[in-house]
mmCIF file of C-alpha atoms in Angstrom:
data_model
loop_
_atom_site.group_PDB
_atom_site.id
_atom_site.type_symbol
_atom_site.label_atom_id
_atom_site.label_comp_id
_atom_site.label_asym_id
_atom_site.label_seq_id
_atom_site.Cartn_x
_atom_site.Cartn_y
_atom_site.Cartn_z
ATOM 1 C CA MET A 15 -0.014 -0.001 -0.011
ATOM 2 C CA LYS A 16 0.890 3.642 -0.133
ATOM 3 C CA SER A 17 3.829 4.854 1.928
ATOM 4 C CA PHE A 18 4.033 8.515 0.889
ATOM 5 C CA VAL A 19 1.674 11.468 0.658
ATOM 6 C CA LYS A 20 0.375 13.134 -2.501
ATOM 7 C CA GLY A 21 -1.889 16.048 -3.164
ATOM 8 C CA GLY A 22 -1.112 19.726 -2.516
ATOM 9 C CA ALA A 23 -2.869 21.018 0.586
ATOM 10 C CA ALA A 24 -3.461 17.471 1.726
ATOM 11 C CA ALA A 25 0.191 17.222 2.633
ATOM 12 C CA LEU A 26 -0.435 19.780 5.379
ATOM 13 C CA ALA A 27 -3.150 17.683 6.936
ATOM 14 C CA ILE A 28 -1.967 14.099 6.396
ATOM 15 C CA ILE A 29 0.958 12.549 8.200
ATOM 16 C CA ALA A 30 2.483 9.411 6.769
ATOM 17 C CA ALA A 31 3.304 7.023 9.586
ATOM 18 C CA SER A 32 4.230 3.422 10.149
ATOM 19 C CA GLN A 33 1.125 1.299 10.033
ATOM 20 C CA VAL A 34 1.231 0.017 13.584
ATOM 21 C CA GLY A 35 -1.441 -2.394 14.643
ATOM 22 C CA ALA A 36 -3.192 -2.940 11.293
ATOM 23 C CA ASP A 37 -2.900 -6.338 9.674
ATOM 24 C CA GLU A 38 -3.666 -5.422 6.083
ATOM 25 C CA ASP A 39 -3.302 -9.049 4.963
ATOM 26 C CA ALA A 40 -5.923 -10.336 7.401
ATOM 27 C CA ASN A 41 -9.167 -11.939 6.192
ATOM 28 C CA LEU A 42 -12.557 -11.345 7.758
ATOM 29 C CA ILE A 43 -14.652 -14.364 8.701
ATOM 30 C CA ILE A 44 -17.629 -13.550 10.899
ATOM 31 C CA ASN A 45 -18.622 -16.064 13.591
ATOM 32 C CA GLY A 46 -16.180 -18.518 12.046
ATOM 33 C CA GLU A 47 -18.507 -19.152 9.096
ATOM 34 C CA THR A 48 -19.389 -16.073 7.028
ATOM 35 C CA GLU A 49 -16.534 -15.157 4.717
ATOM 36 C CA ILE A 50 -16.358 -11.484 3.838
ATOM 37 C CA THR A 51 -14.568 -10.232 0.708
ATOM 38 C CA VAL A 52 -12.427 -7.381 2.016
ATOM 39 C CA ARG A 53 -10.264 -6.880 -1.098
ATOM 40 C CA ALA A 54 -11.143 -7.278 -4.757
ATOM 41 C CA ASP A 55 -10.298 -6.057 -8.241
ATOM 42 C CA ALA A 56 -11.629 -2.557 -8.732
ATOM 43 C CA PRO A 57 -14.807 -2.321 -10.849
ATOM 44 C CA GLU A 58 -14.256 -1.314 -14.447
ATOM 45 C CA HIS A 59 -15.641 2.177 -13.972
ATOM 46 C CA LEU A 60 -12.808 3.168 -11.620
ATOM 47 C CA ASP A 61 -9.883 4.760 -13.398
ATOM 48 C CA ASN A 62 -7.351 5.432 -10.634
ATOM 49 C CA VAL A 63 -7.597 2.361 -8.386
ATOM 50 C CA SER A 64 -6.755 -1.219 -9.245
ATOM 51 C CA THR A 65 -7.735 -2.924 -5.996
ATOM 52 C CA ILE A 66 -10.545 -2.027 -3.614
ATOM 53 C CA TYR A 67 -10.314 -2.622 0.139
ATOM 54 C CA SER A 68 -12.843 -2.706 2.922
ATOM 55 C CA GLY A 69 -12.257 -0.175 5.697
ATOM 56 C CA TRP A 70 -11.884 -3.201 7.997
ATOM 57 C CA VAL A 71 -8.467 -3.852 6.469
ATOM 58 C CA PHE A 72 -7.131 -0.539 7.818
ATOM 59 C CA ARG A 73 -8.241 -0.978 11.410
ATOM 60 C CA SER A 74 -6.108 -2.166 14.312
ATOM 61 C CA ASP A 75 -6.036 -5.832 15.254
ATOM 62 C CA GLU A 76 -8.269 -5.096 18.242
ATOM 63 C CA THR A 77 -10.886 -3.285 16.178
ATOM 64 C CA GLN A 78 -10.780 -5.967 13.504
ATOM 65 C CA ALA A 79 -11.433 -8.641 16.156
ATOM 66 C CA LEU A 80 -14.605 -6.885 17.360
ATOM 67 C CA GLN A 81 -16.245 -7.466 13.996
ATOM 68 C CA MET A 82 -15.278 -11.120 13.757
ATOM 69 C CA ASP A 83 -17.712 -12.299 16.438
ATOM 70 C CA ASP A 84 -21.298 -11.033 16.847
ATOM 71 C CA PHE A 85 -20.994 -11.374 20.606
ATOM 72 C CA ASP A 86 -18.168 -8.831 20.570
ATOM 73 C CA ASN A 87 -19.570 -6.537 17.885
ATOM 74 C CA PRO A 88 -21.316 -3.643 19.708
ATOM 75 C CA GLY A 89 -23.292 -2.864 16.537
ATOM 76 C CA MET A 90 -25.274 -6.081 16.900
ATOM 77 C CA ILE A 91 -27.188 -4.581 19.865
ATOM 78 C CA PHE A 92 -28.841 -2.263 17.365
ATOM 79 C CA VAL A 93 -29.578 -5.135 14.999
ATOM 80 C CA ASP A 94 -31.578 -6.697 17.831
ATOM 81 C CA GLN A 95 -33.453 -3.402 18.254
ATOM 82 C CA GLY A 96 -34.115 -3.445 14.481
ATOM 83 C CA ARG A 97 -35.665 -6.895 14.873
ATOM 84 C CA ASP A 98 -37.977 -5.507 17.528
ATOM 85 C CA SER A 99 -39.111 -2.807 15.096
ATOM 86 C CA TRP A 100 -39.522 -5.409 12.344
ATOM 87 C CA VAL A 101 -42.450 -7.107 14.137
ATOM 88 C CA LEU A 102 -44.045 -3.905 15.493
ATOM 89 C CA ALA A 103 -47.383 -3.065 13.826
ATOM 90 C CA GLU A 104 -47.678 0.640 13.134
ATOM 91 C CA GLY A 105 -49.671 3.182 11.168
ATOM 92 C CA SER A 106 -53.204 3.355 9.832
ATOM 93 C CA GLU A 107 -52.856 -0.073 8.210
ATOM 94 C CA GLY A 108 -51.807 -1.745 11.454
ATOM 95 C CA LYS A 109 -49.012 -3.595 9.639
ATOM 96 C CA SER A 110 -45.443 -4.549 10.519
ATOM 97 C CA CYS A 111 -42.522 -5.269 8.235
ATOM 98 C CA ALA A 112 -43.021 -8.960 9.016
ATOM 99 C CA ASP A 113 -46.595 -8.913 7.663
ATOM 100 C CA CYS A 114 -45.265 -8.353 4.121
ATOM 101 C CA HIS A 115 -41.733 -9.791 4.269
ATOM 102 C CA ASN A 116 -41.902 -12.532 6.909
ATOM 103 C CA GLU A 117 -38.391 -12.865 8.326
ATOM 104 C CA PRO A 118 -35.719 -10.177 7.683
ATOM 105 C CA GLU A 119 -33.592 -12.838 5.965
ATOM 106 C CA SER A 120 -36.090 -12.762 3.098
ATOM 107 C CA LEU A 121 -34.570 -9.378 2.142
ATOM 108 C CA ALA A 122 -30.972 -10.596 2.157
ATOM 109 C CA ASN A 123 -30.552 -9.495 -1.460
ATOM 110 C CA VAL A 124 -31.663 -5.896 -0.820
ATOM 111 C CA ARG A 125 -28.639 -4.198 0.814
ATOM 112 C CA PRO A 126 -26.099 -5.108 -1.892
ATOM 113 C CA THR A 127 -27.992 -3.214 -4.600
ATOM 114 C CA TYR A 128 -28.659 0.100 -2.897
ATOM 115 C CA PRO A 129 -28.828 2.943 -3.774
ATOM 116 C CA LYS A 130 -30.879 2.043 -6.822
ATOM 117 C CA TRP A 131 -33.332 3.465 -9.358
ATOM 118 C CA ASN A 132 -37.019 3.145 -8.439
ATOM 119 C CA ASP A 133 -39.263 2.972 -11.470
ATOM 120 C CA GLU A 134 -42.481 3.899 -9.647
ATOM 121 C CA THR A 135 -41.167 7.092 -8.101
ATOM 122 C CA GLU A 136 -38.694 7.784 -10.927
ATOM 123 C CA GLU A 137 -35.822 8.552 -8.576
ATOM 124 C CA VAL A 138 -32.724 7.023 -7.101
ATOM 125 C CA ARG A 139 -33.570 5.702 -3.676
ATOM 126 C CA THR A 140 -31.242 4.933 -0.832
ATOM 127 C CA ILE A 141 -32.166 2.093 1.452
ATOM 128 C CA ALA A 142 -33.373 4.689 4.017
ATOM 129 C CA MET A 143 -35.700 6.159 1.414
ATOM 130 C CA GLN A 144 -37.018 2.721 0.576
ATOM 131 C CA ILE A 145 -37.674 1.941 4.255
ATOM 132 C CA ASN A 146 -39.629 5.197 4.589
ATOM 133 C CA GLY A 147 -41.462 4.375 1.362
ATOM 134 C CA CYS A 148 -42.674 1.143 2.918
ATOM 135 C CA ARG A 149 -43.651 2.928 6.108
ATOM 136 C CA THR A 150 -45.687 5.662 4.438
ATOM 137 C CA GLU A 151 -47.101 3.766 1.441
ATOM 138 C CA GLN A 152 -47.678 0.286 2.903
ATOM 139 C CA MET A 153 -48.072 0.821 6.639
ATOM 140 C CA GLY A 154 -49.593 4.311 6.721
ATOM 141 C CA ALA A 155 -46.966 5.164 9.341
ATOM 142 C CA GLU A 156 -44.903 8.290 9.863
ATOM 143 C CA PRO A 157 -41.535 8.318 8.104
ATOM 144 C CA TRP A 158 -38.439 8.009 10.244
ATOM 145 C CA LYS A 159 -35.956 10.857 10.268
ATOM 146 C CA TYR A 160 -32.936 10.233 8.028
ATOM 147 C CA ASP A 161 -30.064 8.647 10.058
ATOM 148 C CA SER A 162 -32.279 8.528 13.157
ATOM 149 C CA THR A 163 -31.797 5.762 15.686
ATOM 150 C CA SER A 164 -34.840 3.813 14.425
ATOM 151 C CA MET A 165 -33.730 4.169 10.830
ATOM 152 C CA LEU A 166 -30.179 3.101 11.484
ATOM 153 C CA ASN A 167 -31.347 0.118 13.524
ATOM 154 C CA MET A 168 -33.446 -1.087 10.605
ATOM 155 C CA GLU A 169 -30.595 -0.453 8.141
ATOM 156 C CA ALA A 170 -28.267 -2.422 10.440
ATOM 157 C CA LEU A 171 -30.701 -5.314 10.459
ATOM 158 C CA LEU A 172 -30.956 -5.373 6.647
ATOM 159 C CA SER A 173 -27.184 -5.155 6.389
ATOM 160 C CA SER A 174 -26.639 -7.979 8.878
ATOM 161 C CA VAL A 175 -28.797 -10.451 6.966
ATOM 162 C CA ALA A 176 -26.918 -9.620 3.774
ATOM 163 C CA ARG A 177 -23.409 -10.130 5.124
ATOM 164 C CA GLY A 178 -21.224 -11.987 2.677
ATOM 165 C CA GLN A 179 -23.226 -10.967 -0.365
ATOM 166 C CA VAL A 180 -21.350 -8.939 -2.946
ATOM 167 C CA MET A 181 -22.102 -5.279 -3.512
ATOM 168 C CA ASN A 182 -23.614 -4.806 -6.962
ATOM 169 C CA VAL A 183 -24.890 -1.242 -7.338
ATOM 170 C CA ALA A 184 -26.200 -0.432 -10.849
ATOM 171 C CA ILE A 185 -24.892 2.819 -12.396
ATOM 172 C CA ASP A 186 -26.360 2.662 -15.887
ATOM 173 C CA GLY A 187 -29.804 3.447 -17.274
ATOM 174 C CA PRO A 188 -31.850 6.131 -15.540
ATOM 175 C CA ALA A 189 -29.482 6.162 -12.520
ATOM 176 C CA GLN A 190 -26.495 7.248 -14.619
ATOM 177 C CA SER A 191 -27.104 11.002 -14.413
ATOM 178 C CA MET A 192 -27.287 10.849 -10.611
ATOM 179 C CA TRP A 193 -24.120 8.726 -10.592
ATOM 180 C CA GLU A 194 -22.313 11.282 -12.699
ATOM 181 C CA GLN A 195 -23.406 13.981 -10.243
ATOM 182 C CA GLY A 196 -22.004 11.942 -7.371
ATOM 183 C CA LYS A 197 -18.743 11.399 -9.212
ATOM 184 C CA GLU A 198 -18.333 15.137 -9.780
ATOM 185 C CA LEU A 199 -18.902 15.754 -6.064
ATOM 186 C CA TYR A 200 -16.327 13.110 -5.188
ATOM 187 C CA TYR A 201 -13.600 14.829 -7.149
ATOM 188 C CA THR A 202 -14.491 18.481 -6.371
ATOM 189 C CA ARG A 203 -12.213 20.235 -3.909
ATOM 190 C CA THR A 204 -14.049 22.155 -1.185
ATOM 191 C CA GLY A 205 -13.432 24.222 1.922
ATOM 192 C CA GLN A 206 -10.548 26.134 3.323
ATOM 193 C CA LEU A 207 -8.416 23.000 3.155
ATOM 194 C CA ASP A 208 -9.180 22.658 -0.573
ATOM 195 C CA LEU A 209 -9.736 18.908 -0.328
ATOM 196 C CA SER A 210 -11.938 16.454 -2.209
ATOM 197 C CA CYS A 211 -13.094 12.997 -1.182
ATOM 198 C CA ALA A 212 -10.515 11.636 -3.595
ATOM 199 C CA ASN A 213 -7.589 13.434 -1.950
ATOM 200 C CA CYS A 214 -7.998 11.337 1.165
ATOM 201 C CA HIS A 215 -9.668 8.120 0.020
ATOM 202 C CA GLU A 216 -8.079 7.650 -3.414
ATOM 203 C CA ASP A 217 -4.722 9.461 -3.245
ATOM 204 C CA ASN A 218 -3.807 8.720 0.357
ATOM 205 C CA TYR A 219 -5.515 5.586 1.624
ATOM 206 C CA GLY A 220 -3.082 3.624 3.765
ATOM 207 C CA ASN A 221 -1.571 6.825 5.178
ATOM 208 C CA TYR A 222 -2.501 8.568 8.400
ATOM 209 C CA ILE A 223 -4.436 11.752 8.963
ATOM 210 C CA ARG A 224 -3.523 12.802 12.447
ATOM 211 C CA ALA A 225 -4.083 9.543 14.414
ATOM 212 C CA ASP A 226 -6.545 7.955 11.983
ATOM 213 C CA HIS A 227 -5.549 5.386 9.381
ATOM 214 C CA LEU A 228 -7.140 6.474 6.072
ATOM 215 C CA SER A 229 -9.236 3.890 4.254
ATOM 216 C CA GLN A 230 -10.763 4.048 0.791
ATOM 217 C CA GLY A 231 -14.007 5.318 2.298
ATOM 218 C CA GLN A 232 -15.985 2.293 1.196
ATOM 219 C CA THR A 233 -19.633 2.117 2.327
ATOM 220 C CA ASN A 234 -20.192 -1.653 2.297
ATOM 221 C CA GLY A 235 -19.966 -1.748 6.089
ATOM 222 C CA PHE A 236 -22.607 0.888 6.826
ATOM 223 C CA PRO A 237 -24.238 1.620 9.086
ATOM 224 C CA VAL A 238 -21.064 1.433 11.178
ATOM 225 C CA TYR A 239 -20.514 1.415 14.899
ATOM 226 C CA ARG A 240 -17.847 4.002 15.632
ATOM 227 C CA LEU A 241 -15.782 3.602 18.764
ATOM 228 C CA LYS A 242 -15.284 7.372 18.647
ATOM 229 C CA ASN A 243 -18.924 8.152 19.476
ATOM 230 C CA ALA A 244 -20.181 4.776 20.648
ATOM 231 C CA LYS A 245 -23.191 4.575 18.332
ATOM 232 C CA LEU A 246 -24.313 3.595 14.857
ATOM 233 C CA ASN A 247 -23.425 6.112 12.151
ATOM 234 C CA GLY A 248 -25.133 6.483 8.787
ATOM 235 C CA VAL A 249 -23.490 7.153 5.439
ATOM 236 C CA HIS A 250 -24.862 10.671 5.074
ATOM 237 C CA SER A 251 -23.869 11.694 8.577
ATOM 238 C CA ARG A 252 -20.376 10.473 7.814
ATOM 239 C CA PHE A 253 -20.340 12.427 4.536
ATOM 240 C CA LYS A 254 -21.455 15.521 6.463
ATOM 241 C CA GLY A 255 -18.615 15.101 8.933
ATOM 242 C CA CYS A 256 -16.030 14.687 6.191
ATOM 243 C CA VAL A 257 -17.200 17.798 4.294
ATOM 244 C CA ARG A 258 -17.245 19.763 7.551
ATOM 245 C CA ASP A 259 -13.661 18.649 8.220
ATOM 246 C CA THR A 260 -12.574 20.370 4.978
ATOM 247 C CA ARG A 261 -14.010 23.554 6.570
ATOM 248 C CA ALA A 262 -16.666 23.815 3.915
ATOM 249 C CA GLU A 263 -20.419 24.387 4.003
ATOM 250 C CA THR A 264 -21.902 20.915 4.006
ATOM 251 C CA TYR A 265 -25.040 19.443 2.492
ATOM 252 C CA ALA A 266 -27.950 18.155 4.567
ATOM 253 C CA VAL A 267 -28.377 14.511 5.483
ATOM 254 C CA GLY A 268 -30.841 13.095 2.935
ATOM 255 C CA SER A 269 -30.119 15.808 0.377
ATOM 256 C CA GLU A 270 -30.001 15.149 -3.360
ATOM 257 C CA GLU A 271 -26.257 15.828 -3.307
ATOM 258 C CA PHE A 272 -25.561 13.196 -0.671
ATOM 259 C CA ILE A 273 -27.887 10.701 -2.397
ATOM 260 C CA ALA A 274 -25.835 11.165 -5.560
ATOM 261 C CA LEU A 275 -22.587 10.861 -3.622
ATOM 262 C CA GLU A 276 -23.780 7.718 -1.882
ATOM 263 C CA LEU A 277 -24.670 6.153 -5.221
ATOM 264 C CA TYR A 278 -21.253 6.897 -6.623
ATOM 265 C CA VAL A 279 -19.284 5.863 -3.531
ATOM 266 C CA ALA A 280 -21.316 2.656 -3.123
ATOM 267 C CA SER A 281 -20.522 1.744 -6.744
ATOM 268 C CA ARG A 282 -16.809 2.110 -5.996
ATOM 269 C CA GLY A 283 -17.214 -0.857 -3.648
ATOM 270 C CA ASN A 284 -18.812 -3.223 -6.186
ATOM 271 C CA GLY A 285 -17.070 -6.525 -5.551
ATOM 272 C CA LEU A 286 -16.688 -6.200 -1.789
ATOM 273 C CA SER A 287 -19.048 -7.985 0.571
ATOM 274 C CA VAL A 288 -21.750 -6.390 2.653
ATOM 275 C CA GLU A 289 -20.390 -6.507 6.221
ATOM 276 C CA GLY A 290 -22.601 -4.163 8.257
ATOM 277 C CA PRO A 291 -22.841 -3.274 10.974
ATOM 278 C CA ALA A 292 -19.085 -2.805 10.745
ATOM 279 C CA VAL A 293 -16.896 -1.537 13.560
ATOM 280 C CA ARG A 294 -14.655 1.440 12.918
ATOM 281 C CA ASN A 295 -12.677 4.004 14.917
#
């Protein structure tokens, strides 16, 4: 992996350091049975990266170990809470998720394909948008706030039943224009630090920014349990934090800009396994 720093102003913020504590050759097997693809050939639409890596690869041995056993993974507490919500009847229709979908495992093929184009609404939907679509259109229930506790618990549940399945986000057809918008955002420098997503996660993955080991910023592990704030974190909240760290005005969680960015970033991980809820720093 990379051992030196590239990229203008990024050199002021990023400190190359010895990669102490991270076993970048390790393989992730959850509960001794579910094999997770944590490195793969980059998808054809990526020009500047030949191999893609899960963020798990860049974590310390101790953090890696937390994700290898569900009893140790603190994110699994929220999966259990998601299961409670799954069977809870709500709204004017008096329905629960289970009434239409039976067990959560019946939706194991959902997480790997999101965000995706929805023909009925003629829009790209994130998995959070789809969950709220079910709540409002099928259950007659109030939508959950984007990246709220209830929403992230349900996302964690849907991710957990899809672990081991390969990310396969479509970027062609009617979704292509939104994907192009996300790509432009990914490479646009912003803020007083004049940094883009690519400066950290494409040019400098494997290096350190302050005390944090930079990953490729893959989203296959979301929602993630961060040791830093001891809770589940959604993709858009993480985007918001990254943009804020460049000292720029950020977009809102659930905004069109972040939906586009999520579509693009998710597609960069095509070939990696779903592994949420992942554990990160």
